[in-house]
XYZ file of C-alpha atoms in Angstrom:
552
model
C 0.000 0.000 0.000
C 1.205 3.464 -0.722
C 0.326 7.037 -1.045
C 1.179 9.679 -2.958
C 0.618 13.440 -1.544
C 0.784 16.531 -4.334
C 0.476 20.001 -3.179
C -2.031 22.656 -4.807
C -1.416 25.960 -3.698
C -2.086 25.908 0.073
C -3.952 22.636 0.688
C -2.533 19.453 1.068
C -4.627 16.379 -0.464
C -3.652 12.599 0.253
C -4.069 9.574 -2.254
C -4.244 6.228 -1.810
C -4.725 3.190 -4.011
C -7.177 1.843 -1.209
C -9.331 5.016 -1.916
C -10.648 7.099 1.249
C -12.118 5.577 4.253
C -15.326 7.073 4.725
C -19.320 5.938 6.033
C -19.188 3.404 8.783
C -18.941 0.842 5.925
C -15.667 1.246 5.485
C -14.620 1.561 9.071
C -16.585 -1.770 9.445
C -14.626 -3.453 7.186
C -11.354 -1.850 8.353
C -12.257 -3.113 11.932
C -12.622 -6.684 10.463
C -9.575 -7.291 8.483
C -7.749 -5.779 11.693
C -9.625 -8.620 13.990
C -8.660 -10.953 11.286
C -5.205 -9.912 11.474
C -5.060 -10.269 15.281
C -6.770 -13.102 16.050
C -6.120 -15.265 12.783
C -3.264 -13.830 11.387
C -4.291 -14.318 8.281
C -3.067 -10.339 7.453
C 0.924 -10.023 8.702
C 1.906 -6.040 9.601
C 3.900 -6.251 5.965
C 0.580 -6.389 4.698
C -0.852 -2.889 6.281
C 2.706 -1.130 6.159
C 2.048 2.194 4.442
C 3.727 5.124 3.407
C 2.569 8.888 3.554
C 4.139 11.865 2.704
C 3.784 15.488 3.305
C 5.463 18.933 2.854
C 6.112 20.563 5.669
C 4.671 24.327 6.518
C 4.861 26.791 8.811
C 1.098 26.847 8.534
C -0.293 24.445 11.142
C -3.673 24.738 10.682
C -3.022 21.725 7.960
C -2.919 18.274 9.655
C -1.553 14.457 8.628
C -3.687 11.705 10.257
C -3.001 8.123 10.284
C -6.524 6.695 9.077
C -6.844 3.058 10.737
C -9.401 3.314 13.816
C -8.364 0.562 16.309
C -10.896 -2.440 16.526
C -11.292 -1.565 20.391
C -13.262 -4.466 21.971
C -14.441 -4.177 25.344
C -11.457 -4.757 27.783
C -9.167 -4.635 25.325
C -6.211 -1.518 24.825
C -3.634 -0.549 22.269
C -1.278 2.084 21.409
C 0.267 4.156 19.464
C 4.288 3.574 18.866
C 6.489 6.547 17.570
C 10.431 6.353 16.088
C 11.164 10.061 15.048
C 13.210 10.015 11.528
C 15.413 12.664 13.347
C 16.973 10.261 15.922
C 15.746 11.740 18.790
C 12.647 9.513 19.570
C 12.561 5.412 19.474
C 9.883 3.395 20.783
C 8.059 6.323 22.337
C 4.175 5.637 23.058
C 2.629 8.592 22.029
C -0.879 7.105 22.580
C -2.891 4.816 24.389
C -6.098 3.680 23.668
C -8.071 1.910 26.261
C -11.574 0.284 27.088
C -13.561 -1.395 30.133
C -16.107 -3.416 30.268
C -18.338 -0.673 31.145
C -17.120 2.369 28.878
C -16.121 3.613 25.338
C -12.535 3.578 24.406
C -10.687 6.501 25.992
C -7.621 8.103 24.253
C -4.440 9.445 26.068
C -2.288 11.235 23.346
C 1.345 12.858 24.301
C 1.930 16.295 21.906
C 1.934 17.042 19.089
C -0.161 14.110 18.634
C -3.546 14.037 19.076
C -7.068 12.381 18.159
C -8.929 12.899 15.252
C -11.821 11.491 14.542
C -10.723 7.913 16.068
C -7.786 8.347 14.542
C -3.862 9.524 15.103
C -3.394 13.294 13.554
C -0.602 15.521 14.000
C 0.372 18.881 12.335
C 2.921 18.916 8.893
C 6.003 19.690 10.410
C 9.293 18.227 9.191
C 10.681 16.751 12.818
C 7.107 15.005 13.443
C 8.118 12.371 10.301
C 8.982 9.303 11.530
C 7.613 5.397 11.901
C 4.156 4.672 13.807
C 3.311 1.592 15.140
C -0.389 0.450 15.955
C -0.388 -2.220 18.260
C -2.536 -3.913 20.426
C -1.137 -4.709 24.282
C -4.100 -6.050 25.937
C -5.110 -9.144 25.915
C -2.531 -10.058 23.848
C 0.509 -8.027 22.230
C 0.492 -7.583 18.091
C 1.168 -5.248 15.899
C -1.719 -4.083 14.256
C -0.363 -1.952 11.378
C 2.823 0.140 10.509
C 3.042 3.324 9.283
C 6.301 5.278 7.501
C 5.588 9.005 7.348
C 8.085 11.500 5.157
C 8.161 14.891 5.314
C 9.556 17.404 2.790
C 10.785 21.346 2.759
C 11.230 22.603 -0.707
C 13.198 25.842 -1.057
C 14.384 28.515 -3.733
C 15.932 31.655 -3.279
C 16.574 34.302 -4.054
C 13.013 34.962 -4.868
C 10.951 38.577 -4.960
C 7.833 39.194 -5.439
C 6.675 35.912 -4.717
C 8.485 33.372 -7.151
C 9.876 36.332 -9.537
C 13.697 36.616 -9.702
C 15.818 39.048 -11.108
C 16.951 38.665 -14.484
C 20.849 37.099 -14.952
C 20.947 35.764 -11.203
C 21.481 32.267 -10.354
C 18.447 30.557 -8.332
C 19.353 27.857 -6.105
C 16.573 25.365 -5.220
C 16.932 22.462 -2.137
C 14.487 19.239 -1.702
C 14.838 17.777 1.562
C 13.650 14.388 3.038
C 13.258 13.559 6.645
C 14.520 9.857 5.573
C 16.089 7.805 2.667
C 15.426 4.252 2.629
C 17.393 1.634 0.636
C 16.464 1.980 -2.600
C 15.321 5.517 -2.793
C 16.739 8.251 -4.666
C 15.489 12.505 -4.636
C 16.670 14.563 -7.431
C 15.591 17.438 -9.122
C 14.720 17.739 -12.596
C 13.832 20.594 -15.033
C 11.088 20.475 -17.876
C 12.070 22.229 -21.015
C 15.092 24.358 -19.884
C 17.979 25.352 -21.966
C 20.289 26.628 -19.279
C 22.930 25.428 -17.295
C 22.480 23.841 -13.759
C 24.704 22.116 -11.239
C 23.189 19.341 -8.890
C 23.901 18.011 -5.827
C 22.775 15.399 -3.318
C 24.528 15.491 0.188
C 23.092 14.826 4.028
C 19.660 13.945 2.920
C 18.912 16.949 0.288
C 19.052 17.100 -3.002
C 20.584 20.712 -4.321
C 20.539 22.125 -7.425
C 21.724 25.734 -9.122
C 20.190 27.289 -12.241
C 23.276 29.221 -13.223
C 22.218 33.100 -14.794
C 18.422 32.724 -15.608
C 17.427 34.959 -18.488
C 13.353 35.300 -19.798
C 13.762 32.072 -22.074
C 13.624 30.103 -18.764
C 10.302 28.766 -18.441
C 11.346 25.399 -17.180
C 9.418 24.072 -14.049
C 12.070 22.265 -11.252
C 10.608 19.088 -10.121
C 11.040 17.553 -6.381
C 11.067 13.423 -7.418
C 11.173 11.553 -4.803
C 11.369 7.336 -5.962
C 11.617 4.275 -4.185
C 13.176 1.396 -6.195
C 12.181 3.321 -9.040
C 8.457 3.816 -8.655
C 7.378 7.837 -8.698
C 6.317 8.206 -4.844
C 6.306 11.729 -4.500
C 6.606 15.421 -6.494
C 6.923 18.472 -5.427
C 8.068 21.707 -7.884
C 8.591 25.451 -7.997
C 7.644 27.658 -11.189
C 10.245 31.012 -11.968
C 8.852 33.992 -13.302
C 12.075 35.895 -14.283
C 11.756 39.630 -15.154
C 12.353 41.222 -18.376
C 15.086 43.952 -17.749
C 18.134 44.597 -15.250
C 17.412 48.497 -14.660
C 17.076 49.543 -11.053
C 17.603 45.785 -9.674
C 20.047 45.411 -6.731
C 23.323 44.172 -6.457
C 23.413 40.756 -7.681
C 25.601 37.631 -6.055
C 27.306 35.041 -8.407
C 30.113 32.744 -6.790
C 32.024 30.712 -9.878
C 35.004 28.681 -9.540
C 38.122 29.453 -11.380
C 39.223 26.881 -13.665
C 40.602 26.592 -17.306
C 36.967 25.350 -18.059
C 34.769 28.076 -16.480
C 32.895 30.303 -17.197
C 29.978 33.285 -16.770
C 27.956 35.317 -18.866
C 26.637 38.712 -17.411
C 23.311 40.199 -18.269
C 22.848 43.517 -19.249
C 19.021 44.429 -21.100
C 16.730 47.159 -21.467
C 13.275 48.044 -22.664
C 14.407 51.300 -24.452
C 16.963 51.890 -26.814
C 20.137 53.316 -25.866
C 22.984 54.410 -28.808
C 26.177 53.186 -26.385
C 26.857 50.640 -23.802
C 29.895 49.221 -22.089
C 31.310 46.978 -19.290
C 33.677 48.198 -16.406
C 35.112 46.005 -13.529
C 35.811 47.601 -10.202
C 38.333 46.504 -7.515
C 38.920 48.380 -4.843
C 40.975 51.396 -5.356
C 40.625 51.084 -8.999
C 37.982 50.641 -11.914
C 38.954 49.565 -15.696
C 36.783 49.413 -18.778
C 36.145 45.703 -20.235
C 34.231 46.126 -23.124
C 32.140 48.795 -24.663
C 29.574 49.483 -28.019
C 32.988 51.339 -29.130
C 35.286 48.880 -28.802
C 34.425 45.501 -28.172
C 37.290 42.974 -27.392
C 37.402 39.117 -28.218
C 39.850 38.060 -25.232
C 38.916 36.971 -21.716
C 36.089 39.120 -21.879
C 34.534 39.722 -24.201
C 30.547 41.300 -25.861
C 28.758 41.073 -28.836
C 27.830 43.995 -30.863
C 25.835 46.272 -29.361
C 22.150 46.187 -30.704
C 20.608 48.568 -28.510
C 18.452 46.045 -26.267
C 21.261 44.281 -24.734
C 25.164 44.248 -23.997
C 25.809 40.556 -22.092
C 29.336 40.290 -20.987
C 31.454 37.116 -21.438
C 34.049 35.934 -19.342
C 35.774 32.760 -20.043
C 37.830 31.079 -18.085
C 37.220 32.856 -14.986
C 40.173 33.331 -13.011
C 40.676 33.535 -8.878
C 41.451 37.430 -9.465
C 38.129 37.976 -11.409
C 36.748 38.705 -8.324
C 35.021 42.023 -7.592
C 31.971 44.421 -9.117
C 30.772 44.306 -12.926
C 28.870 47.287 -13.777
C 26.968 47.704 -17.103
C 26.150 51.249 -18.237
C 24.190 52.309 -20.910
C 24.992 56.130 -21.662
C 26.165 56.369 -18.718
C 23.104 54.874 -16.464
C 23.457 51.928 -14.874
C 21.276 48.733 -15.796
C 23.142 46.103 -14.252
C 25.628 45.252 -11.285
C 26.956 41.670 -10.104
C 29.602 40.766 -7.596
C 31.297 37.422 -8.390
C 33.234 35.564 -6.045
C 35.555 33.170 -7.434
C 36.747 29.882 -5.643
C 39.565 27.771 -6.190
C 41.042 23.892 -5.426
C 44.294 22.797 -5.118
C 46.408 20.049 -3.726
C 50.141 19.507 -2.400
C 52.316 17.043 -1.129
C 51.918 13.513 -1.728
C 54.250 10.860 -3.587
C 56.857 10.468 -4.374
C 58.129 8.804 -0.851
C 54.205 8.411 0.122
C 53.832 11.988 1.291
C 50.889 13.513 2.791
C 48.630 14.990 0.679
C 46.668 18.671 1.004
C 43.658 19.759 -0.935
C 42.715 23.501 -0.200
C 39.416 25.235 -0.873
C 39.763 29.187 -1.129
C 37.187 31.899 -1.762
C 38.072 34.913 -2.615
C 35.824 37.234 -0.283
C 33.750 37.247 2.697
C 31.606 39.872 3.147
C 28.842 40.503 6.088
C 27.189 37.169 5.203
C 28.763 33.912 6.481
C 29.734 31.537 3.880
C 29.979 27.903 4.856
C 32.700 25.799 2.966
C 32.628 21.803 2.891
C 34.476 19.475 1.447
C 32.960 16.337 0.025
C 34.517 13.356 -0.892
C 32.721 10.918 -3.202
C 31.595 7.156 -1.954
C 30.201 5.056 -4.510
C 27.562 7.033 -6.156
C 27.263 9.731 -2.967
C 28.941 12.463 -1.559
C 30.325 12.026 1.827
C 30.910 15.495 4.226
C 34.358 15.057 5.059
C 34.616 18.438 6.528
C 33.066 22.076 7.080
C 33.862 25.080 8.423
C 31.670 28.655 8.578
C 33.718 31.834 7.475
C 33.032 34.962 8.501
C 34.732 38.506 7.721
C 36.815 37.824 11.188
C 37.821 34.211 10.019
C 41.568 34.354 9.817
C 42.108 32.633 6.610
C 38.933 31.921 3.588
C 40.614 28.832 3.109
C 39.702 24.856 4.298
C 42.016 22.353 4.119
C 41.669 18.340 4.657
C 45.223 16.488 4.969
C 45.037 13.079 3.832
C 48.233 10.991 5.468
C 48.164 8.803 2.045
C 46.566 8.564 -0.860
C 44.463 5.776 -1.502
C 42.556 4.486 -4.641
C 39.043 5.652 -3.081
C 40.252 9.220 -2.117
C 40.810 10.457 -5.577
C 36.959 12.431 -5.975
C 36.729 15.320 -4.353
C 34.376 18.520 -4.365
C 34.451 21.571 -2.638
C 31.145 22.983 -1.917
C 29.859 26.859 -1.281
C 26.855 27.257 1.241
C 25.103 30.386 2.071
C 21.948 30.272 4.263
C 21.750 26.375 3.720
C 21.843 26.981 0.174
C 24.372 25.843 -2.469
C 26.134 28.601 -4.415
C 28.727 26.705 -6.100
C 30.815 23.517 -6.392
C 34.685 23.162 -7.593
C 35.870 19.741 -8.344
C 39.549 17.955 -7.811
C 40.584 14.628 -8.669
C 43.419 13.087 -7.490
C 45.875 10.516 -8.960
C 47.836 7.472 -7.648
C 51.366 7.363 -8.706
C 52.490 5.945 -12.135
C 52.733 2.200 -12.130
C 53.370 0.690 -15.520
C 52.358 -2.745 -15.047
C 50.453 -4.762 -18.019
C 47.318 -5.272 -15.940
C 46.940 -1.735 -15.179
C 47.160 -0.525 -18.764
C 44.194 -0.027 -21.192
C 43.684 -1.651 -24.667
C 44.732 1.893 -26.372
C 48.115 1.787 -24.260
C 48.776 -1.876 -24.787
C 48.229 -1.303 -28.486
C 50.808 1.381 -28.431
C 53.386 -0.792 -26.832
C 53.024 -3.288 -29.533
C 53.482 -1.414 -32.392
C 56.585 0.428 -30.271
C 58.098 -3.332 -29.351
C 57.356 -4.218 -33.845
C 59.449 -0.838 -34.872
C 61.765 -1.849 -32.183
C 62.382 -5.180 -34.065
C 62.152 -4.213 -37.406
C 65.172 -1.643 -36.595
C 67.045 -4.074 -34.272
C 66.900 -6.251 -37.448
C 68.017 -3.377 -39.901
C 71.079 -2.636 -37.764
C 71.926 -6.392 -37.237
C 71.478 -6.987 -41.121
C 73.519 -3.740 -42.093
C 76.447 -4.572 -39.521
C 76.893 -8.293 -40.955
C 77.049 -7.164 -44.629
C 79.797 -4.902 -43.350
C 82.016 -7.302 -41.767
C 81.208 -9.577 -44.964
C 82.312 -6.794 -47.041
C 85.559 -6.328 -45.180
C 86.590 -10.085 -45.172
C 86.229 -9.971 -48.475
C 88.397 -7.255 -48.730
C 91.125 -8.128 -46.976
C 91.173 -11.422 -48.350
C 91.780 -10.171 -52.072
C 94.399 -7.861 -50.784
C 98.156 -8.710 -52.018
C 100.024 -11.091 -49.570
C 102.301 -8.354 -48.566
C 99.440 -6.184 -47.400
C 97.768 -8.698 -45.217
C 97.867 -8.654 -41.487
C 98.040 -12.258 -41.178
C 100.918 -12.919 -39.059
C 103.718 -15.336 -40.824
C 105.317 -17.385 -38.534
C 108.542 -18.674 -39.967
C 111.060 -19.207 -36.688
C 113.050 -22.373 -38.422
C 116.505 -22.085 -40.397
C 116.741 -24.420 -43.088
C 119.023 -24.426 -46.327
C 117.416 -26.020 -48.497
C 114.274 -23.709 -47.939
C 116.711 -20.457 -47.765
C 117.400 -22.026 -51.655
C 113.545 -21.962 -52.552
C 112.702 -18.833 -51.099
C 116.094 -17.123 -53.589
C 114.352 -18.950 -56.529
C 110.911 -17.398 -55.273
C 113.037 -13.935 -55.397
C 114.411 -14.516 -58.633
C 111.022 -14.901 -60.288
C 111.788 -18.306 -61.693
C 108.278 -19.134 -60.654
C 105.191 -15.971 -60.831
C 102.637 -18.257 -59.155
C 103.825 -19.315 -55.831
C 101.099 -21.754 -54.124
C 100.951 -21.470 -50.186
C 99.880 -24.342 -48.238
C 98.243 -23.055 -44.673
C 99.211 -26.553 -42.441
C 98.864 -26.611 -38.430
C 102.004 -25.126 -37.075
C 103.575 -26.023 -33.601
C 106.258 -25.289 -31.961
C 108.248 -27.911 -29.927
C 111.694 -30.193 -29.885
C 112.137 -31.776 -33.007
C 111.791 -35.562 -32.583
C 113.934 -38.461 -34.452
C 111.508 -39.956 -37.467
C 109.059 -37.612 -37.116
C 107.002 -37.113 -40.021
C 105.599 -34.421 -39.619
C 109.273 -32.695 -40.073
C 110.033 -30.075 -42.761
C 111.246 -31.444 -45.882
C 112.642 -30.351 -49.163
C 111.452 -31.290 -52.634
C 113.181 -31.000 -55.881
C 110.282 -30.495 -57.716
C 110.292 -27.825 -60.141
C 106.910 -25.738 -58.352
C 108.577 -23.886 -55.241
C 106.260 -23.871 -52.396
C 105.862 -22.653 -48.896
C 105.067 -25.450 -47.080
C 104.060 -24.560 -42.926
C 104.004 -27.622 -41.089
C 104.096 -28.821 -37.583
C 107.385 -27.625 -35.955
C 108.969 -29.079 -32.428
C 111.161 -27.504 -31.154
């Protein structure tokens, strides 16, 4: 069983798929089912679990009642069983219902309950959310029926004029639950808009920023609230943004400063004007931007002027960007917006496993407190690591979180600006672990790369290899048709022999051109009686070298 509660204009109206209870018919039958339950147990408390939600008011004329009348027999009693979603009640009887033998049931509620109509009712406020319990203690204990009550507050600001906001501001919106179950999400979403917007869910709310609205944003924001993914509850705010920036006040913007950001300034007007321009001041000094004269295509930058409207550009924004843009048109002012920038950072860490810093600065602080946090992300949420609430007397607009090491689930980090409870902006950081080239570890694009590194690798390992062989080939060859005079072959020729001192004239004498020489193993050692291997001399008519085994 479930219900779903809407809200139309100041009345609050409750649906059920059971339909309304209503005539003593249907109390009849409610009182049976709940005998049935207690006595047979044919209906478990799973069974008559419901949920109801409301949106808390500060108007408490408008009530929440829990619509199942005890089935009160005579001499029976039961009560009324309260858990706060806030912590700060468990198990607390809030009321007991009795009855005699001789009397109708008498109620004893505890505030801010109280009976209606036979039944539990209490006023829509956001800390009376929580889990009821009907059960019945005499004769016999059982739980009767279970009850889980949400409560909402839905929030936007800045708002004027009722839901009218100024044209060129940034509207931040909050949705918060009293409880979120397993399975439930809350997030806002926007119908038909064209502009930017930056979300968050932290502690229970879901934020969200619609970053410089203009008169083209007729989007309505949308409170979902799901459970497992059914629809269980909506809530939404409409915008009516005005048409011009003359006379409007000073207007707020907080932007990080990154190489990605960026804001756009709105200056329009329902007359025509013949010049325009942008000026910046920062205390002691002002400087012109842009103008209708001279428009610049930097940093900062306009389009040309039409008459209507002179927006200003800025992109990125840097941390010194912070200060008061005024837009003048002949000299009148139409527009003026403070921005103040923030910036993340981080020191430290490897290599040696050093400690790591991230920092979260904003640039000003002016008479209202600004509340810094940082977040670090946990599976799909974000997880307050730390906060801090700066004031003009704060000694530094900076907070820091040291991390002793780096681990692979502290790399997400965000850096969130509160004012009032509301977000202003967000900066992001992420972190890395230190470089570890290991095969597991890299992706398919880096292993690719690798291969066709190792393949070039190869093909010139094989080049070089291929190149230096052909060039020792090349000087064998050489060396080897080089004249026996001009080789560096050593010539080992230690024995004295007569007859051979005879050849070697006739060699010197030319008698014979084309001299054969026989390469034999060559030894030296003490010549041995009947040794054949001994030099000899031949009286054939070739002359020839002969090197042979020597012993000496």
């Amino acid at each position: 069983m479930s219900w779903l509660l809407s809200r139309y204009g100041n009345r609050t109206v409750t649906y059920s798929n059971m339909g309304q209870y209503s005539g003593s018919m249907g109390v009849t039958l409610l009182w049976v089912l709940l005998w049935i339950s207690r006595s047979g147990q044919g209906l478990s408390a799973e069974q008559l679990s419901t949920k109801i939600f409301f949106l808390a008011e500060t108007n408490t004329s408008n009530r929440v009642t829990l619509q199942v009348p005890p089935a009160v027999l005579k001499g029976t009693a039961h009560q009324w069983m309260w858990t706060s979603h806030d912590g700060r009640h468990s198990n607390t009887s809030v009321a007991q219902i009795t009855s005699s033998m001789s009397r109708n049931p008498s109620w004893n509620t505890q505030a801010p309950f109280s009976q209606g109509t036979g039944y539990l009712s209490m006023q829509t406020k956001y800390e009376n959310a929580g889990e009821f319990v009907l059960m019945q203690t005499k004769p016999a204990s059982a739980v009767l029926a279970r009850f889980e009550v949400f409560s909402f507050v839905v929030k936007a600001t800045p708002n004027y004029n009722g839901n009218e906001v100024y044209l060129g501001s940034d509207v931040s919106v909050r949705c918060e639950v009293s409880h979120i179950p397993d399975g439930a999400t809350l997030q806002w979403e926007i119908d038909g808009d064209s502009t930017s917007n930056t979300t968050l869910f932290y502690n229970k709310t879901a934020h969200m920023i619609i970053h410089t609205v203009d008169q083209n944003y007729q989007g309505r924001s949308n409170c979902n609230f799901r459970l497992n993914g059914e629809l269980l509850f909506r809530d939404y705010t409409t915008l009516s943004v005005q048409t011009g920036t003359f006379n409007n006040p000073l207007i707020h913007l907080f932007r990080e400063s990154s190489n990605s950001s960026e804001v756009k300034l709105i200056c329009r007007s329902r007359s025509s004007y013949s010049r325009a321009k942008w000026i910046m001041s920062r205390s002691p000094t002002s400087v012109t931007l842009t103008s209708s004269d001279k428009v610049r295509s930097d940093r900062f930058s306009s389009p040309s002027f039409n008459g209507y409207d002179f927006p200003l550009h800025v992109s990125p924004v840097t941390f010194e960007d912070s200060g008061v843009f005024t837009c003048l048109f002949e000299d009148q002012r139409f527009s003026s917006v403070k921005i103040t920038t923030i910036r993340v950072s981080e020191s430290g860490g490897p290599p040696g496993g050093q400690p790591v810093v991230v920092r979260c600065e904003v640039s000003e602080v002016s008479t209202d407190p600004v509340t810094l946090a940082w977040m670090r992300m946990e599976g799909s949420r974000w997880l307050l690591v730390k906060q801090d609430i700066l004031t003009e007397s704060h000694p530094t607009r900076t907070l820091s979180v040291t991390l002793p090491s780096l681990r692979s689930d502290q790399l997400h980090w965000q850096c969130a600006v509160f004012t009032e409870g509301m977000l202003r902006a967000t900066a992001s950081l992420t972190l890395t672990l230190p470089t570890q080239t290991t095969m597991s570890s890299m992706t398919d694009d880096h292993l690719w790369t690798v291969a066709i590194v190792a393949c070039i690798a190869m093909v010139v390992a094989g080049v070089l290899v291929g190149a230096l062989v052909f060039y020792l080939k090349r000087k064998k060859t050489a060396v080897t048709n080089l004249p026996l005079t001009q080789k560096n072959d050593p010539v080992y020729d230690n024995a004295t022999d007569p007859r051979r001192d005879q050849e070697s004239q006739k060699g010197q004498t030319g008698e014979d051109e084309n001299e054969e020489v026989h390469y034999s193993e060559f030894a030296l050692g003490e010549p041995r009686l009947g040794d054949t291997n001994r030099v000899t001399a031949r009286s054939n008519q070739e002359s020839a070298v002969i090197y042979s085994t020597l012993n000496i």
